PDB file of C-alpha atoms in Angstrom:
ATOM      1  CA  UNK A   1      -6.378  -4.931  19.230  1.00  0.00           C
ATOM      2  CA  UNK A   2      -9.189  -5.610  16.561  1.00  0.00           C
ATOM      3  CA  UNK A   3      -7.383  -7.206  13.653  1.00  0.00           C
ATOM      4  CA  UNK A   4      -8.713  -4.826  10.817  1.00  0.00           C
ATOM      5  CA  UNK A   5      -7.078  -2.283  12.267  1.00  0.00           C
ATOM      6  CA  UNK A   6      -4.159  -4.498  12.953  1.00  0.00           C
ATOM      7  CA  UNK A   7      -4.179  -4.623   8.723  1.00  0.00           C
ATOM      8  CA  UNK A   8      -4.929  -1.483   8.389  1.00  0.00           C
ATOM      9  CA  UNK A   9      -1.797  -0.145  10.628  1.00  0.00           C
ATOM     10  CA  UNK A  10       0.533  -2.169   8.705  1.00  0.00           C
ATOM     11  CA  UNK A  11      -1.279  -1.182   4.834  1.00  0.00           C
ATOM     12  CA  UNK A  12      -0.435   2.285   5.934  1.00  0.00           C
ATOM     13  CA  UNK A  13       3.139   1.201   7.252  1.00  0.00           C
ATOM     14  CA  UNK A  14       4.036   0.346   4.249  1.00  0.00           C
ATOM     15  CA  UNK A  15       2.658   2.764   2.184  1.00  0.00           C
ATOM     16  CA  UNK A  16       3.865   5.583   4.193  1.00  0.00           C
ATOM     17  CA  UNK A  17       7.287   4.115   4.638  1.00  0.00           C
ATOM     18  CA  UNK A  18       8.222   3.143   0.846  1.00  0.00           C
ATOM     19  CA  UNK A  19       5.277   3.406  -1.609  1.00  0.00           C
ATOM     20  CA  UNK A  20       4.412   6.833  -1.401  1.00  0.00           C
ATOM     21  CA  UNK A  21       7.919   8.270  -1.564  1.00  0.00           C
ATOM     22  CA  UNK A  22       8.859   5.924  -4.393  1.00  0.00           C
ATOM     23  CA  UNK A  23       5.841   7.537  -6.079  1.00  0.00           C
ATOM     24  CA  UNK A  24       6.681  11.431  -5.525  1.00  0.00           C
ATOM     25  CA  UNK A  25      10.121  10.046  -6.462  1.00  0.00           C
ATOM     26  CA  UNK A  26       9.145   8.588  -9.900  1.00  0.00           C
ATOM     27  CA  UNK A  27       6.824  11.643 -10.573  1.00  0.00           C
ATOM     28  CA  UNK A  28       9.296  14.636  -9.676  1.00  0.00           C
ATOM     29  CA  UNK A  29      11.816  12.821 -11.848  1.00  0.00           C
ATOM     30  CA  UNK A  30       9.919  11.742 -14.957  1.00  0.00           C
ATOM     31  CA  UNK A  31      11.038   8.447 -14.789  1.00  0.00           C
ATOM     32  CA  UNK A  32      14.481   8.495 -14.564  1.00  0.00           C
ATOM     33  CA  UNK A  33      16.621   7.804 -17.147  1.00  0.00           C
ATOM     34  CA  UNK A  34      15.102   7.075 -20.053  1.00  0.00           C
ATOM     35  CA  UNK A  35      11.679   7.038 -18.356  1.00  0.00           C
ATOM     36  CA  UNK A  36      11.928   3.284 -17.370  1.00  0.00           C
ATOM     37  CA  UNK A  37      10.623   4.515 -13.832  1.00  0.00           C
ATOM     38  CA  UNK A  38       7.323   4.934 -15.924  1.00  0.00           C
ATOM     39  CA  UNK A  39       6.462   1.259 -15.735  1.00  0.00           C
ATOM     40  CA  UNK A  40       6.540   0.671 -12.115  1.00  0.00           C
ATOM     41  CA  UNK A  41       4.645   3.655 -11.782  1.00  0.00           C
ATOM     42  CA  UNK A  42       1.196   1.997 -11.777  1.00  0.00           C
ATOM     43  CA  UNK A  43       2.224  -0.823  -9.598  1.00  0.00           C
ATOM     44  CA  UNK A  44       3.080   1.979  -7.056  1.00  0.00           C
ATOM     45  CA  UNK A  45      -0.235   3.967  -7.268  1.00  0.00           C
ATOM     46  CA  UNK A  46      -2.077   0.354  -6.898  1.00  0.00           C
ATOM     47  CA  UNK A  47      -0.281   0.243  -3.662  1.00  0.00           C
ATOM     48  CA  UNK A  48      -1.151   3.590  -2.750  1.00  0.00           C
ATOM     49  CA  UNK A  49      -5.101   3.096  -3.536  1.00  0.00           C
ATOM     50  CA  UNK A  50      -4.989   0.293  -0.428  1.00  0.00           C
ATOM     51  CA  UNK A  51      -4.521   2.856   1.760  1.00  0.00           C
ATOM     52  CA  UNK A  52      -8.012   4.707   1.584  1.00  0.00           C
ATOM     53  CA  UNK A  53      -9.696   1.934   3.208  1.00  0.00           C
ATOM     54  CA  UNK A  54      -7.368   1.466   5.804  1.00  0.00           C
ATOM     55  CA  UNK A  55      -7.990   5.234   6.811  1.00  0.00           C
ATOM     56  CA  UNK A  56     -11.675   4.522   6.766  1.00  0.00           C
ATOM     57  CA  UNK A  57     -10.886   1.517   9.091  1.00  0.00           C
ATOM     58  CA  UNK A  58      -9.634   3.054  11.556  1.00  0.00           C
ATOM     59  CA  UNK A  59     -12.455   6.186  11.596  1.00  0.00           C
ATOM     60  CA  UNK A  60     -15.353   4.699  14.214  1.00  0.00           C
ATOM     61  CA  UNK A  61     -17.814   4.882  11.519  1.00  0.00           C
ATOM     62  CA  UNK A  62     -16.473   2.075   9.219  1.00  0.00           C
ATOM     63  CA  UNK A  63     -14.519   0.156  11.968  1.00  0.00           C
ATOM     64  CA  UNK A  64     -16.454  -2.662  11.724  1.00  0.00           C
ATOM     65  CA  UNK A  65     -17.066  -2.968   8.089  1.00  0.00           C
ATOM     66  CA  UNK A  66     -15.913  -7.190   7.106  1.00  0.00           C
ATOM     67  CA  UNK A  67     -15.918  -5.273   3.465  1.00  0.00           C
ATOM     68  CA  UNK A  68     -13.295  -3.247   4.776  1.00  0.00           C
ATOM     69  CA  UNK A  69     -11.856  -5.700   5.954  1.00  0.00           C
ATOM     70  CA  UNK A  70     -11.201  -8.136   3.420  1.00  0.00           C
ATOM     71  CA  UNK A  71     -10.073  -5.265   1.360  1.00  0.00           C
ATOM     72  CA  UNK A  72      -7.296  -4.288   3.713  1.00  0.00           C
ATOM     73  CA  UNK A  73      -6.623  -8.276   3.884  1.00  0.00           C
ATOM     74  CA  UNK A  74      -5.813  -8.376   0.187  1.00  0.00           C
ATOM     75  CA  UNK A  75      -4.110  -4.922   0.274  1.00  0.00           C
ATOM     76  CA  UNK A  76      -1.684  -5.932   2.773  1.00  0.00           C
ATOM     77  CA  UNK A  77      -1.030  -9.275   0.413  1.00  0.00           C
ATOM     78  CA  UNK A  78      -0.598  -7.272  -2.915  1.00  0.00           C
ATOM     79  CA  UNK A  79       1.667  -4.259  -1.143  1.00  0.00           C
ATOM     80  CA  UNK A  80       3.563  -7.090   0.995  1.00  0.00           C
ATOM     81  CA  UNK A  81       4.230  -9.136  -2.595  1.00  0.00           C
ATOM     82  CA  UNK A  82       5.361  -5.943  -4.528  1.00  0.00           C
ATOM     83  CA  UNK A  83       7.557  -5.051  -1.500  1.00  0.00           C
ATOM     84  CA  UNK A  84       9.079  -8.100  -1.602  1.00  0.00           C
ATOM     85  CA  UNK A  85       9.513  -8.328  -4.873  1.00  0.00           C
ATOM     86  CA  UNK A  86      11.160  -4.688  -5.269  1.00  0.00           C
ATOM     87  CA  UNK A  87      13.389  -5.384  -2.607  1.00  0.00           C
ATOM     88  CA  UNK A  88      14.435  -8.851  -3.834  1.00  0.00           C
ATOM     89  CA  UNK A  89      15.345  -7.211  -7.617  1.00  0.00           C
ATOM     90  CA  UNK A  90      17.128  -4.689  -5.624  1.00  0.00           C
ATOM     91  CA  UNK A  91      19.269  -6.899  -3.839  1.00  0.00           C
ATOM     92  CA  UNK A  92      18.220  -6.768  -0.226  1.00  0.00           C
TER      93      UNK A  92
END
């Protein structure tokens, strides 16, 4: 398996799995109490960004793209650190 795509996959693991639920979760509820949901709100949406060019990796037209890929390299890094970091706070 080509190892953008590899990247890719797991970008839009993750995203799929816990960043874009947390997101329609913060949204739908305002925040939460208070509205302290707010402020991880844009950390969430950063996440969510990554995974446009992992859906344009894995089209045949921009499979091959090294821009692509380095993007999806440091996407996986910064959603892999803030997943880590949320579940660590959280107690996992």
């Amino acid at each position: 398996m080509n190892p953008n795509k590899f990247t890719a996959i797991l970008v839009l693991v993750i995203n799929l799995f816990y960043f874009i639920p947390n997101t329609i979760k913060i949204i739908l509820s305002g925040g939460g109490a208070f509205g302290f949901g707010l402020i991880a709100l844009p950390f969430t949406i950063l996440a969510n960004l990554f995974s446009i060019p992992s859906i344009l990796t894995l089209t045949k037209k921009f499979e091959n793209r090294k821009s692509l890929q380095w993007i999806n390299i440091v996407g996986l890094l910064i959603c892999s650190f803030l997943l880590g970091y949320i579940m660590s706070t959280r107690g996992y």
